[in-house]
Short mmCIF file of the C-alpha atoms (twelve columns), coordinates in Angstrom:
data_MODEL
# 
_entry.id   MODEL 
# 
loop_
_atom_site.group_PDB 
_atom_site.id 
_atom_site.type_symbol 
_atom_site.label_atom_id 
_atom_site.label_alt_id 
_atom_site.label_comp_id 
_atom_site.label_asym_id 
_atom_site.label_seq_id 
_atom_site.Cartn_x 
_atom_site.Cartn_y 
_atom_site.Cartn_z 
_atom_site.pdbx_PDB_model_num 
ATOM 1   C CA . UNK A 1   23.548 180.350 -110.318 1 
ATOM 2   C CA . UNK A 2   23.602 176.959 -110.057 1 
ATOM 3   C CA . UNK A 3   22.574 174.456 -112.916 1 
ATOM 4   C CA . UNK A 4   21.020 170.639 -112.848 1 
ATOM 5   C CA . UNK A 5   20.898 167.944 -115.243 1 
ATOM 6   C CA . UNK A 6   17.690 167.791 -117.396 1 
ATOM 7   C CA . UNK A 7   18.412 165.139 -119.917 1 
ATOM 8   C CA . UNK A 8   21.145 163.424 -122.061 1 
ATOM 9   C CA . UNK A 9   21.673 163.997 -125.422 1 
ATOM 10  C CA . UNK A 10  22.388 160.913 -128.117 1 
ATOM 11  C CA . UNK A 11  23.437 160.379 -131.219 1 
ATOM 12  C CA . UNK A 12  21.229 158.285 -133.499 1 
ATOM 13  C CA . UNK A 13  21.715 157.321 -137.137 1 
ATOM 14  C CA . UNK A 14  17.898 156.988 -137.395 1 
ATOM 15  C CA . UNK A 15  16.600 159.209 -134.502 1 
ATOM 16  C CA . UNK A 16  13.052 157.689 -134.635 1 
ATOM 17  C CA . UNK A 17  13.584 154.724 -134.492 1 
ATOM 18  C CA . UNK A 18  15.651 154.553 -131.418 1 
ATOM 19  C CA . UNK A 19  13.592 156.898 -130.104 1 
ATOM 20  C CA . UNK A 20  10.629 153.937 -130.308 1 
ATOM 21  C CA . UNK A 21  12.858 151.586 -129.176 1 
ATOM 22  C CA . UNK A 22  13.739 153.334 -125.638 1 
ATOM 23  C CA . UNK A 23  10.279 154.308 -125.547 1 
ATOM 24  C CA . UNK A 24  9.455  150.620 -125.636 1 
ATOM 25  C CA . UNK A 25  11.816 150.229 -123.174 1 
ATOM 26  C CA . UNK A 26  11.357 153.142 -120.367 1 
ATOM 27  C CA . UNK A 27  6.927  153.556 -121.338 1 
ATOM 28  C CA . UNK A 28  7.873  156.623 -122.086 1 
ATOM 29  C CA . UNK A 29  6.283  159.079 -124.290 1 
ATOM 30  C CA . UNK A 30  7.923  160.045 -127.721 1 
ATOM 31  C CA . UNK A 31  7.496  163.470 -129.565 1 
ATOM 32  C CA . UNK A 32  9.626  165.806 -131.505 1 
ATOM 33  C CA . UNK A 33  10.636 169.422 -131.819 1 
ATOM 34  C CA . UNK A 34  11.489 168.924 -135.078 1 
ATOM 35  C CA . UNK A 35  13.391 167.098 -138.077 1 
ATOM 36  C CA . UNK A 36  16.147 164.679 -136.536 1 
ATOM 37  C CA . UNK A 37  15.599 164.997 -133.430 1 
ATOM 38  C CA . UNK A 38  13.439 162.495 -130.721 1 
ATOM 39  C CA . UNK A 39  12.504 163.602 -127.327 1 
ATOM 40  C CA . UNK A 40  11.475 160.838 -124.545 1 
ATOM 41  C CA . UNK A 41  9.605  161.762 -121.443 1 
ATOM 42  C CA . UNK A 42  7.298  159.829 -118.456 1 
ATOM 43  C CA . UNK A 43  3.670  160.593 -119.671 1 
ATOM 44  C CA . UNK A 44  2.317  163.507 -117.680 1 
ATOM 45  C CA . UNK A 45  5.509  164.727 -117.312 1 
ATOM 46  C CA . UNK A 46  6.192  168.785 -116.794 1 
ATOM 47  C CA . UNK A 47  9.418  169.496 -118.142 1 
ATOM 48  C CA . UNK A 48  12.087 170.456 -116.460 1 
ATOM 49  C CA . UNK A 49  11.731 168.106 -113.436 1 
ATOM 50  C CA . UNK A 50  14.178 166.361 -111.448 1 
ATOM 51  C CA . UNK A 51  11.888 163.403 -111.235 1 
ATOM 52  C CA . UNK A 52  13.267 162.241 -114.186 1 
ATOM 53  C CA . UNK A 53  16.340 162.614 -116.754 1 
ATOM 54  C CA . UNK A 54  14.301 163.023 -120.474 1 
ATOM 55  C CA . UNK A 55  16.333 161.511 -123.418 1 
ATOM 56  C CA . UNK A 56  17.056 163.880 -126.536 1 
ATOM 57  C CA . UNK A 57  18.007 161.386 -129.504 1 
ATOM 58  C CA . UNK A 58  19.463 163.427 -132.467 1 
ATOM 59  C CA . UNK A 59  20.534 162.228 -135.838 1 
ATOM 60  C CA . UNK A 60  23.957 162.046 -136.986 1 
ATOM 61  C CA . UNK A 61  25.508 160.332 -139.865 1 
ATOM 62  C CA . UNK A 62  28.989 160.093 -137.462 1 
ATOM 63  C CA . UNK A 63  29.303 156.057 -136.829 1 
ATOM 64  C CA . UNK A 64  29.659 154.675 -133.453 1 
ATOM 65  C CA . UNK A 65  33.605 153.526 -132.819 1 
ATOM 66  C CA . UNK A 66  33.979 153.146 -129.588 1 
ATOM 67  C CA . UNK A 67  32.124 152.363 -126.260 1 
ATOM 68  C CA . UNK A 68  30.169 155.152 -124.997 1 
ATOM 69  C CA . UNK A 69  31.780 157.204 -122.196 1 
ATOM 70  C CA . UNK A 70  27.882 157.970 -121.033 1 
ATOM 71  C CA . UNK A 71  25.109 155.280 -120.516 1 
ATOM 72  C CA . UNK A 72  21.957 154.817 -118.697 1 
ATOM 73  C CA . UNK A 73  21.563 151.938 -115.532 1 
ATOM 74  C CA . UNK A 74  17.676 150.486 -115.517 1 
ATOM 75  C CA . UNK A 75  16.229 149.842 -112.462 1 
ATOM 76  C CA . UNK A 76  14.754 146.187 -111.378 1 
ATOM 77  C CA . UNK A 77  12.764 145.348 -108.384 1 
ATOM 78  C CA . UNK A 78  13.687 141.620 -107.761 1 
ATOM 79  C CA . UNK A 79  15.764 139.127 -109.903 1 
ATOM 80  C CA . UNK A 80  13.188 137.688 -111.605 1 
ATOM 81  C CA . UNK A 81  11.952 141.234 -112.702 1 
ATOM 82  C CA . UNK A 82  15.777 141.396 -113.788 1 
ATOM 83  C CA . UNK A 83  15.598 138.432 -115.671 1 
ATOM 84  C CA . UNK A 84  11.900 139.542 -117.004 1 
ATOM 85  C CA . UNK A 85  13.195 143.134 -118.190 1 
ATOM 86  C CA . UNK A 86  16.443 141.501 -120.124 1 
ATOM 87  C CA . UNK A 87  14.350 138.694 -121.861 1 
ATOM 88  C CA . UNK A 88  11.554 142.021 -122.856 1 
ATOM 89  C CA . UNK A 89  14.537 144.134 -124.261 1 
ATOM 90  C CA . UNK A 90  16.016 141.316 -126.136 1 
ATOM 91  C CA . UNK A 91  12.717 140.819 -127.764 1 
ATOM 92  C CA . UNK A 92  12.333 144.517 -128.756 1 
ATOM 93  C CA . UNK A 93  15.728 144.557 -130.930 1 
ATOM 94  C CA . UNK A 94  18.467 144.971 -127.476 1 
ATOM 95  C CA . UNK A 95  21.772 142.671 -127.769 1 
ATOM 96  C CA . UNK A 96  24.049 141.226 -124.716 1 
ATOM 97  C CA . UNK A 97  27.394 143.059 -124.747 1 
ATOM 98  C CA . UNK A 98  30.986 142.496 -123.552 1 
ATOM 99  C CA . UNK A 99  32.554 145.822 -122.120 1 
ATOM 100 C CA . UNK A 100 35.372 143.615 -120.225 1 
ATOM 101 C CA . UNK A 101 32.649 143.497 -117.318 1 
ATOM 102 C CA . UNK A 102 33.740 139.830 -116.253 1 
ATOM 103 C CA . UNK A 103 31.306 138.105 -113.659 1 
ATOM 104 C CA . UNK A 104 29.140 140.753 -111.921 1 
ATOM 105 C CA . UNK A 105 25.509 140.995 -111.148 1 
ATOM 106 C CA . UNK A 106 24.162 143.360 -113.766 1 
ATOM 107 C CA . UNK A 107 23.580 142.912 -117.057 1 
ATOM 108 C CA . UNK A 108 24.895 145.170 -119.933 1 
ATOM 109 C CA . UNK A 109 23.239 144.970 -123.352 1 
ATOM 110 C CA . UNK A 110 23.088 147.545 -126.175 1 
ATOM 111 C CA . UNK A 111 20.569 148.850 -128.069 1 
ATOM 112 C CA . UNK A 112 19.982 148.426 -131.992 1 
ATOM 113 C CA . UNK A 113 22.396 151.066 -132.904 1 
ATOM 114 C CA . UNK A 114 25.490 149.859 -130.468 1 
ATOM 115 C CA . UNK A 115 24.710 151.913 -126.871 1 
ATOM 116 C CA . UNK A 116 25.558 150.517 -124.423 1 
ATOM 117 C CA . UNK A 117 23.385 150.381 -121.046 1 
ATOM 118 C CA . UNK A 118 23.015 148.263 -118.349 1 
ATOM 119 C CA . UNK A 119 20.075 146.510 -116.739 1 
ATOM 120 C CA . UNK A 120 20.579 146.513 -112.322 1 
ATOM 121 C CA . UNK A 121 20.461 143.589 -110.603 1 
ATOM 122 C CA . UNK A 122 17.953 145.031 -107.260 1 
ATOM 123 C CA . UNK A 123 18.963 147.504 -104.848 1 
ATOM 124 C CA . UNK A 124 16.896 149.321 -102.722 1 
ATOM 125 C CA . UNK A 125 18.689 152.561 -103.036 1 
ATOM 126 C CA . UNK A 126 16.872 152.400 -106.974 1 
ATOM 127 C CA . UNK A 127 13.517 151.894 -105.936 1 
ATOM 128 C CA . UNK A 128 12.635 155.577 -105.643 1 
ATOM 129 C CA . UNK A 129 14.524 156.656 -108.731 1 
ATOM 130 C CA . UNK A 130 11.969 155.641 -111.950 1 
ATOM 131 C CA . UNK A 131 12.884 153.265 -114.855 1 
ATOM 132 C CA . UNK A 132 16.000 155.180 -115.198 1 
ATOM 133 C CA . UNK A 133 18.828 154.018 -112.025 1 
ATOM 134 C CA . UNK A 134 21.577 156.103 -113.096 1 
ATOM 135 C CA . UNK A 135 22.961 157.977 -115.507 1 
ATOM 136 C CA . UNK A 136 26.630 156.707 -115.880 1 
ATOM 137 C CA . UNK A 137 29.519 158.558 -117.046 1 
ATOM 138 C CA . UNK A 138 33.173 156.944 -117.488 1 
ATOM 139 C CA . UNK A 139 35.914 158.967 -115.563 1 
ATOM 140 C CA . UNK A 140 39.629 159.344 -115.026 1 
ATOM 141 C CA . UNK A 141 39.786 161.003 -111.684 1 
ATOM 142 C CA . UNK A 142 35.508 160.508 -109.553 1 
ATOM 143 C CA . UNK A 143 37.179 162.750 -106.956 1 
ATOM 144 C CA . UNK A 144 38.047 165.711 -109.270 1 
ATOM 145 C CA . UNK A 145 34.516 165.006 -111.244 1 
ATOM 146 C CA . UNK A 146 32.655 165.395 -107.957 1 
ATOM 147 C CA . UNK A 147 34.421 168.556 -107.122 1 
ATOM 148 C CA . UNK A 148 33.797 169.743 -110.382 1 
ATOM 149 C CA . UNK A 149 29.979 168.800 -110.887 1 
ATOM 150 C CA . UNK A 150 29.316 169.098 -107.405 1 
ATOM 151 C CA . UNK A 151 29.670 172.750 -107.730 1 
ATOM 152 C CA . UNK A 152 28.358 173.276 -111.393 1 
ATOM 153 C CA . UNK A 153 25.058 171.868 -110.092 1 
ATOM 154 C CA . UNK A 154 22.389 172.135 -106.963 1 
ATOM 155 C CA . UNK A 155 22.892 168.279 -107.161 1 
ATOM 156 C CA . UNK A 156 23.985 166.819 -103.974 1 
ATOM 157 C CA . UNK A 157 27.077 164.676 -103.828 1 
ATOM 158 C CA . UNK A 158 26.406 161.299 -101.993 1 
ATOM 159 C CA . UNK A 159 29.493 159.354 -102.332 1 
ATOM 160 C CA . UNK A 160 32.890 159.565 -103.201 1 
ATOM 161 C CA . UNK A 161 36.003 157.390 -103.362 1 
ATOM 162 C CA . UNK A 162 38.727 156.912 -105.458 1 
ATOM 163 C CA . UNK A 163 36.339 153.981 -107.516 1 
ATOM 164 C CA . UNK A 164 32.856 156.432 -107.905 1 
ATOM 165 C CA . UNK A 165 31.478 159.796 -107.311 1 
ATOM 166 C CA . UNK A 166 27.673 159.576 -106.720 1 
ATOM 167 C CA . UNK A 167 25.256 162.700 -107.323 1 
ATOM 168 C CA . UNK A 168 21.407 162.633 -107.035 1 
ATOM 169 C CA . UNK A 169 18.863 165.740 -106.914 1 
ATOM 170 C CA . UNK A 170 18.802 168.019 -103.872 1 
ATOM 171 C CA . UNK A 171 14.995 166.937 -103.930 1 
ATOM 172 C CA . UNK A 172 16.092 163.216 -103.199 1 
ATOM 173 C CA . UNK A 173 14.118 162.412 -106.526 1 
ATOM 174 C CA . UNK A 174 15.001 160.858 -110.006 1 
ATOM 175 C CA . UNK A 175 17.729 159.296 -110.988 1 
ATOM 176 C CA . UNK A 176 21.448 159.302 -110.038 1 
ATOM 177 C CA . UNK A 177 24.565 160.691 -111.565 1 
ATOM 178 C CA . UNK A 178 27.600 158.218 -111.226 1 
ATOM 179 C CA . UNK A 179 30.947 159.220 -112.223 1 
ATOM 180 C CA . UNK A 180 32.867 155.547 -112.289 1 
ATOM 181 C CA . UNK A 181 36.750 155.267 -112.959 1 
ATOM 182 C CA . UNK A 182 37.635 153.401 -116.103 1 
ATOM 183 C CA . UNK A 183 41.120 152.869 -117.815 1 
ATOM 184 C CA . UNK A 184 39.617 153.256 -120.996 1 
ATOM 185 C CA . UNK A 185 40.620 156.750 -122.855 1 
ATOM 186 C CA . UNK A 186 38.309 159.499 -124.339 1 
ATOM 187 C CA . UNK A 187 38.935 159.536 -128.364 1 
ATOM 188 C CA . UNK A 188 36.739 161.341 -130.239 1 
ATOM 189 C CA . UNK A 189 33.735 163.404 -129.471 1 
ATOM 190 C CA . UNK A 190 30.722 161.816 -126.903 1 
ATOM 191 C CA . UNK A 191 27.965 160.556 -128.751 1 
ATOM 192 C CA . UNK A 192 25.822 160.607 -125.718 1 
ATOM 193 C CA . UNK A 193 26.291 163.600 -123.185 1 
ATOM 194 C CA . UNK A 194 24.863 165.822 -120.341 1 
ATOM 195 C CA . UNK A 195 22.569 168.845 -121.222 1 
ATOM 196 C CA . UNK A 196 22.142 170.580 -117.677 1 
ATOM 197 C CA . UNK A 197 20.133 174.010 -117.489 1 
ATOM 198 C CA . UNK A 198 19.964 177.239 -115.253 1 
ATOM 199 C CA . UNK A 199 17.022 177.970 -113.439 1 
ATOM 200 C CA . UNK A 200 14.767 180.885 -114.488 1 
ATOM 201 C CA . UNK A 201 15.743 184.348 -114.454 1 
ATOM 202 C CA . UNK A 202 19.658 183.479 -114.678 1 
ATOM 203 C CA . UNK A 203 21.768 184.780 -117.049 1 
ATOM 204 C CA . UNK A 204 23.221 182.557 -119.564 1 
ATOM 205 C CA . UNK A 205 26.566 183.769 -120.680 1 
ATOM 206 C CA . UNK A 206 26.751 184.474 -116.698 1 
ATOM 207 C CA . UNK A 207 26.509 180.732 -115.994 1 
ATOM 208 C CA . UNK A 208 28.637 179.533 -118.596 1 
ATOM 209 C CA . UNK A 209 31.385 181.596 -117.360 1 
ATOM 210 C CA . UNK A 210 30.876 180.243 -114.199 1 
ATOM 211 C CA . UNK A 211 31.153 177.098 -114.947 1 
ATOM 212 C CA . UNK A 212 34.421 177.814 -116.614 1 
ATOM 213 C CA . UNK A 213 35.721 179.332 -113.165 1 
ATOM 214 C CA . UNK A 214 35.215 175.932 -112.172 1 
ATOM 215 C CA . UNK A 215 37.452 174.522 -114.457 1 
ATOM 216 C CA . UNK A 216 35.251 173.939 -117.517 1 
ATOM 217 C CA . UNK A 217 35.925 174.735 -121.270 1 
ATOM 218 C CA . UNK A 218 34.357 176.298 -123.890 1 
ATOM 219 C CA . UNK A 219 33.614 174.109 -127.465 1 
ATOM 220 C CA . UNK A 220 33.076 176.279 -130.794 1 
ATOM 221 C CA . UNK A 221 31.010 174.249 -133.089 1 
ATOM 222 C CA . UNK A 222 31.290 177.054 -134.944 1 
ATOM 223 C CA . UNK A 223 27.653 177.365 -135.822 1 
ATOM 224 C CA . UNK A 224 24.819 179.411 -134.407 1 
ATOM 225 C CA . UNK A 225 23.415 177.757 -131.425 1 
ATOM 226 C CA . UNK A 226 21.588 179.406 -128.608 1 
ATOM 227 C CA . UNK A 227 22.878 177.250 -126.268 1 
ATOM 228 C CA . UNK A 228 26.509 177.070 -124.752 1 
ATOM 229 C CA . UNK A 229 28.602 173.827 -125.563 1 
ATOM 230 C CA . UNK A 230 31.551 173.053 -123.030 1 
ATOM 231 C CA . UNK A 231 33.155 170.206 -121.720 1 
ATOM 232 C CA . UNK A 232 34.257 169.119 -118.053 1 
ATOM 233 C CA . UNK A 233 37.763 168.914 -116.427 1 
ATOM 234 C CA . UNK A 234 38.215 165.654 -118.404 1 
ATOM 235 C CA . UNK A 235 37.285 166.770 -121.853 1 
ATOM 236 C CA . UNK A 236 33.299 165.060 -121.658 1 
ATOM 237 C CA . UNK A 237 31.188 167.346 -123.516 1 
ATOM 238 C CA . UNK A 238 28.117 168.964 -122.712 1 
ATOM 239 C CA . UNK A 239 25.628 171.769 -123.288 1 
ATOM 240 C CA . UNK A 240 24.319 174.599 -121.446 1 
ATOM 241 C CA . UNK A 241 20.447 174.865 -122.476 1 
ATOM 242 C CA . UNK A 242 19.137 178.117 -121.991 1 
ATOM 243 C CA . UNK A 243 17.517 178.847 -118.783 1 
ATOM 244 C CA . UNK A 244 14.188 177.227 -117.849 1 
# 
């Protein structure tokens, strides 16, 4: 009863208008399901499939205080496609940003509303994996995080050290997962998270309380949702869709 990630979930004050923006950036197509909320897909694309990781942007009148503890890696072919890409997403409204990186080979910029993200410098382990590199997610412990998602999804794990755990697909396709150590601590709630589903025909209350076997917890939003909300072994958020 294994899940897999479908697509990360983020907080906008003004949902379409982000939702343009990454559009812009990813050629992505943008439609809605309904007030406040943005959805971003590859055109042609037949949802849910790990090819890609869609984007769900969803209003919120919370303000951004802190850097996010999730953010997406863009892929680049060659260094002057690097340089190409950062000049484009500076032109549609994107802003260089200090996260304490220092002097490495990627560039991290944020979008109009604060996100953070960062633009690759080439690998050839991205050039498979669409516009979207990684999906990047701030940890205390990448050993304990593999262990943890490593077993609450069919993803396979690829790496781990004490520095980074590395998912990707069992299919070899889309994106990766990277759970990266940081000092930095969690305060508050994650403005952009993990939505992972079951496959069809599982149960959902089944899965959910399998996944807290494994060490996760439930949320209460107190509201009536017909999805589950829980959060990993270090407190990150995220929601169970129903199965699909």
């Amino acid at each position: 009863m294994a899940t897999r990630l479908v697509q990360i979930n983020m907080k906008a004050r003004n949902d379409s208008a982000l939702g343009a923006f990454w559009a812009e950036v990813l050629g992505w197509e943008v439609s809605s399901e309904g007030p406040g909320v943005t959805n971003l897909e590859p055109e042609g694309f037949v949802y849910p499939d790990p090819v890609a990781v869609c984007i769900d942007l969803v209003v919120s009148p919370e303000p951004k205080t802190a850097k996010n503890r999730v953010h997406v890696d863009l892929a680049t072919t060659s260094a002057a496609h690097q340089a190409e890409v950062v000049a484009r997403l500076k032109d549609l409204g994107a802003t260089p940003a200090d996260v304490g990186q220092g002097d490495v080979p990627w560039t991290v910029m944020a979008d109009p509303e604060g996100n953070e993200f960062c633009v690759l410098d080439p690998s050839p382990l991205h050039r498979d994996t669409g516009p979207i590199a990684a999906v990047v997610v701030d940890c205390v412990d990448p050993r304990a995080m593999a262990r943890f998602w490593g077993e609450a999804m069919d993803w396979t794990v690829h790496e781990v050290t004490d520095h980074e755990a590395v998912l990707r697909s069992a299919k070899g396709v889309g994106p990766y997962l990277r759970f990266v150590r940081t000092p930095d601590v969690k305060t508050g709630w994650n403005r952009v998270h993990l939505d992972v589903r079951p496959y069809p025909g599982d149960d959902l209350e089944a899965a959910a309380a399998r996944l807290r076997t494994l060490g996760a917890t439930a949320v209460d939003l107190d509201q009536k949702i017909h999805w589950k909300v829980l959060a990993d072994p270090e407190g990150n958020e995220f929601c169970l869709l129903t199965p699909a």
